[in-house]
Coordinates of C-alpha atoms in Angstrom, one line a residue:
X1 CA -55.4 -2.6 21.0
X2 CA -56.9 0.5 21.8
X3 CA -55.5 4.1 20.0
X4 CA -53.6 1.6 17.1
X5 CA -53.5 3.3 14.0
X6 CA -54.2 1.6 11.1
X7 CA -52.5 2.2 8.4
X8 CA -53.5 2.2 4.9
X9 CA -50.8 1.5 1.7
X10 CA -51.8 4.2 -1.3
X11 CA -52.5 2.0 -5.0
X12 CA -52.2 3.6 -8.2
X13 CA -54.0 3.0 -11.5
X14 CA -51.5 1.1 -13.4
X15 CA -52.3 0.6 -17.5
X16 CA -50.9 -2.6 -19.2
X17 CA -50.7 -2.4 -22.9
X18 CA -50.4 -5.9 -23.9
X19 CA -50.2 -7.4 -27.4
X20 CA -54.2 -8.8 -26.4
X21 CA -54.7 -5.4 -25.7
X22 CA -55.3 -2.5 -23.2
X23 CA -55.8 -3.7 -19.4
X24 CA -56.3 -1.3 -16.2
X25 CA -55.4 -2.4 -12.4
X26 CA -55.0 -0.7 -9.4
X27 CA -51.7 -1.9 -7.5
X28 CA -50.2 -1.1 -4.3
X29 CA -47.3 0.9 -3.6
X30 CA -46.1 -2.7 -1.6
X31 CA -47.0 -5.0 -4.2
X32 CA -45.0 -5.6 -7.4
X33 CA -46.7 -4.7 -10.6
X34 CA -46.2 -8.5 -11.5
X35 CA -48.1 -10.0 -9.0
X36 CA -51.4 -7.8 -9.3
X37 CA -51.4 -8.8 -13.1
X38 CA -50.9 -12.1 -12.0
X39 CA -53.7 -12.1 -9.5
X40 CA -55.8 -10.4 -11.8
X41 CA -55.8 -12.7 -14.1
X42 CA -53.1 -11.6 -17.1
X43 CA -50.7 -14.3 -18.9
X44 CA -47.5 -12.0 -19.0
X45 CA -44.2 -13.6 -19.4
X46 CA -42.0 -14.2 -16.2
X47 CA -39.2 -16.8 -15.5
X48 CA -37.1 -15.9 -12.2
X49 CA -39.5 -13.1 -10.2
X50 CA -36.6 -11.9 -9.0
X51 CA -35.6 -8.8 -11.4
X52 CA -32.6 -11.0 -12.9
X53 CA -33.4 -12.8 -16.0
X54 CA -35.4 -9.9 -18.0
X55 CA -38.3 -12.0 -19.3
X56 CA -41.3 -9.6 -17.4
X57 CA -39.5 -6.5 -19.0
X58 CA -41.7 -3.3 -20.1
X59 CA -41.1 0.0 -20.9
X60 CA -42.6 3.0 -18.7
X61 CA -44.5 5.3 -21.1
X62 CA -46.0 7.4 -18.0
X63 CA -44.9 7.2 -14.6
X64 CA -42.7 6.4 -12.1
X65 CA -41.7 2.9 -10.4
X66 CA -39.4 2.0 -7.3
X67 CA -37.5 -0.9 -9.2
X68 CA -35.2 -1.6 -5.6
X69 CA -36.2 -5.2 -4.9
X70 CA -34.2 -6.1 -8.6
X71 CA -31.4 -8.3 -8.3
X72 CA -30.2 -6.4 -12.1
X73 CA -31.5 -3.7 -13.2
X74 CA -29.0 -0.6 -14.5
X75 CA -29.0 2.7 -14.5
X76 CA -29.0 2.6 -18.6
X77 CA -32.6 0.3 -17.9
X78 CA -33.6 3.6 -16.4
X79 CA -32.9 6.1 -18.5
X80 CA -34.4 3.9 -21.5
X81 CA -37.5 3.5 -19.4
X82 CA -37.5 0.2 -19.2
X83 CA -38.8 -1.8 -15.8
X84 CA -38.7 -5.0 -14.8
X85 CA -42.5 -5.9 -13.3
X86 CA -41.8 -8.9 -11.4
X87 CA -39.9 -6.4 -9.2
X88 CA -41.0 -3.0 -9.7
X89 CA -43.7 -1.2 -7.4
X90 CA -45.5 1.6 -8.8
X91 CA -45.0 4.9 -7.1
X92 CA -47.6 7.0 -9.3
X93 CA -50.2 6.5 -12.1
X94 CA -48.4 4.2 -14.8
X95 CA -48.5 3.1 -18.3
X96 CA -46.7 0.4 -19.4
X97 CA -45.8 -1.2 -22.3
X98 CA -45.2 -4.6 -21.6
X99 CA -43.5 -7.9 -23.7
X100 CA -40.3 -5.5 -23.9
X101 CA -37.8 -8.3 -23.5
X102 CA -35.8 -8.5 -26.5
X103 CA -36.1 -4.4 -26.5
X104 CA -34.8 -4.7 -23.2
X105 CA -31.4 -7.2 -24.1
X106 CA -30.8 -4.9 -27.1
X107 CA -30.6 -2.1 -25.0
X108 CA -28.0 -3.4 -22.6
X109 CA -25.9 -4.9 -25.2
X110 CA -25.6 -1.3 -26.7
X111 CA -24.4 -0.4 -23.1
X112 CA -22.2 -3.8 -23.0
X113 CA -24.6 -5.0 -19.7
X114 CA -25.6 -8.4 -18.7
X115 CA -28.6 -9.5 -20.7
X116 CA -29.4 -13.1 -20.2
X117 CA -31.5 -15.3 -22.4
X118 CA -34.3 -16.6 -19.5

Protein backbone atom coordinates (compact mmCIF):
# COMPACT_ATOMS: atom_id res chain seq x y z
CA UNK A 1 0.00 0.00 0.00
CA UNK A 2 1.48 2.98 -1.07
CA UNK A 3 2.34 6.07 1.79
CA UNK A 4 1.94 3.02 4.72
CA UNK A 5 4.05 3.79 7.48
CA UNK A 6 5.93 1.25 8.91
CA UNK A 7 6.34 1.26 12.25
CA UNK A 8 9.16 0.11 14.16
CA UNK A 9 8.76 -1.22 18.18
CA UNK A 10 11.96 0.44 20.31
CA UNK A 11 14.13 -2.84 22.25
CA UNK A 12 16.19 -2.12 25.13
CA UNK A 13 19.37 -3.83 26.45
CA UNK A 14 18.02 -6.01 29.13
CA UNK A 15 20.96 -7.69 31.65
CA UNK A 16 20.03 -11.13 33.27
CA UNK A 17 22.12 -11.96 36.24
CA UNK A 18 21.58 -15.58 36.60
CA UNK A 19 23.12 -17.93 39.18
CA UNK A 20 25.19 -19.41 35.68
CA UNK A 21 26.07 -16.02 35.35
CA UNK A 22 25.79 -12.56 33.61
CA UNK A 23 23.64 -12.70 30.15
CA UNK A 24 22.78 -9.51 27.85
CA UNK A 25 19.62 -9.42 25.33
CA UNK A 26 17.93 -6.87 23.61
CA UNK A 27 14.00 -7.16 24.04
CA UNK A 28 11.19 -5.33 22.73
CA UNK A 29 9.06 -2.97 24.37
CA UNK A 30 6.00 -5.67 23.01
CA UNK A 31 7.72 -8.74 24.01
CA UNK A 32 7.85 -10.01 27.60
CA UNK A 33 11.24 -10.30 29.15
CA UNK A 34 10.44 -14.06 29.53
CA UNK A 35 10.04 -14.92 26.10
CA UNK A 36 13.35 -13.26 24.62
CA UNK A 37 15.32 -15.34 27.37
CA UNK A 38 13.39 -18.05 26.29
CA UNK A 39 14.11 -17.62 22.61
CA UNK A 40 17.57 -16.90 23.33
CA UNK A 41 18.33 -19.78 24.68
CA UNK A 42 18.24 -19.33 28.89
CA UNK A 43 16.79 -22.16 31.26
CA UNK A 44 14.92 -19.67 33.76
CA UNK A 45 12.25 -21.04 35.86
CA UNK A 46 8.53 -20.44 34.75
CA UNK A 47 5.32 -22.45 35.48
CA UNK A 48 1.96 -20.51 34.45
CA UNK A 49 3.38 -17.46 31.89
CA UNK A 50 0.69 -15.69 33.05
CA UNK A 51 2.14 -13.33 35.99
CA UNK A 52 0.18 -15.63 38.67
CA UNK A 53 2.14 -18.30 40.20
CA UNK A 54 5.61 -16.30 40.97
CA UNK A 55 8.02 -18.88 39.80
CA UNK A 56 9.83 -16.39 36.84
CA UNK A 57 10.10 -13.70 39.69
CA UNK A 58 13.32 -11.20 39.67
CA UNK A 59 14.20 -8.17 41.22
CA UNK A 60 14.74 -4.85 39.14
CA UNK A 61 18.19 -3.49 40.13
CA UNK A 62 18.13 -0.78 37.16
CA UNK A 63 15.24 0.15 35.26
CA UNK A 64 11.81 0.27 34.57
CA UNK A 65 9.19 -2.52 33.37
CA UNK A 66 5.37 -2.28 32.32
CA UNK A 67 4.29 -5.39 34.43
CA UNK A 68 0.23 -4.83 33.10
CA UNK A 69 -0.26 -8.12 31.33
CA UNK A 70 0.10 -9.86 35.25
CA UNK A 71 -2.78 -11.55 36.39
CA UNK A 72 -1.07 -10.74 40.35
CA UNK A 73 1.29 -8.60 40.86
CA UNK A 74 0.91 -5.82 43.93
CA UNK A 75 1.76 -2.70 44.45
CA UNK A 76 4.08 -3.97 47.52
CA UNK A 77 5.90 -6.24 44.39
CA UNK A 78 6.64 -2.83 43.12
CA UNK A 79 8.01 -0.90 45.58
CA UNK A 80 10.30 -4.01 46.56
CA UNK A 81 11.39 -4.07 42.98
CA UNK A 82 10.44 -7.18 42.21
CA UNK A 83 8.95 -8.24 38.51
CA UNK A 84 7.49 -11.03 37.29
CA UNK A 85 9.25 -11.81 33.60
CA UNK A 86 6.85 -14.01 32.10
CA UNK A 87 4.75 -10.79 32.03
CA UNK A 88 6.76 -7.86 32.30
CA UNK A 89 7.95 -5.72 29.13
CA UNK A 90 10.82 -3.65 29.53
CA UNK A 91 10.32 0.06 29.09
CA UNK A 92 14.16 1.21 29.50
CA UNK A 93 17.65 -0.31 29.94
CA UNK A 94 17.21 -3.13 32.67
CA UNK A 95 19.08 -5.16 35.09
CA UNK A 96 17.64 -7.89 36.63
CA UNK A 97 18.28 -10.21 39.13
CA UNK A 98 16.55 -13.16 38.43
CA UNK A 99 15.59 -16.73 40.51
CA UNK A 100 13.89 -14.20 43.06
CA UNK A 101 11.07 -16.53 43.86
CA UNK A 102 11.22 -17.38 47.36
CA UNK A 103 12.46 -13.57 47.93
CA UNK A 104 9.44 -12.69 46.12
CA UNK A 105 6.75 -15.11 48.52
CA UNK A 106 8.62 -13.64 51.61
CA UNK A 107 7.90 -10.39 50.63
CA UNK A 108 4.19 -10.72 50.23
CA UNK A 109 3.70 -12.71 53.24
CA UNK A 110 5.27 -9.69 55.20
CA UNK A 111 2.49 -7.69 53.33
CA UNK A 112 -0.19 -10.61 54.07
CA UNK A 113 -0.53 -11.04 49.83
CA UNK A 114 -1.19 -14.12 47.89
CA UNK A 115 1.94 -16.05 47.35
CA UNK A 116 1.45 -19.38 45.91
CA UNK A 117 3.83 -22.29 45.89
CA UNK A 118 3.93 -22.95 41.67
Amino acid sequence: MAGAETRITPSHPVELITPSGTHRLEVAEDQFILDRALQAGLDLPHTCLQGWCTTCAGRILEGEVDPSAALRYYREDREAGYVLLCTARPRGPLRIQTHQKEALRANRRKHRLPAPRA
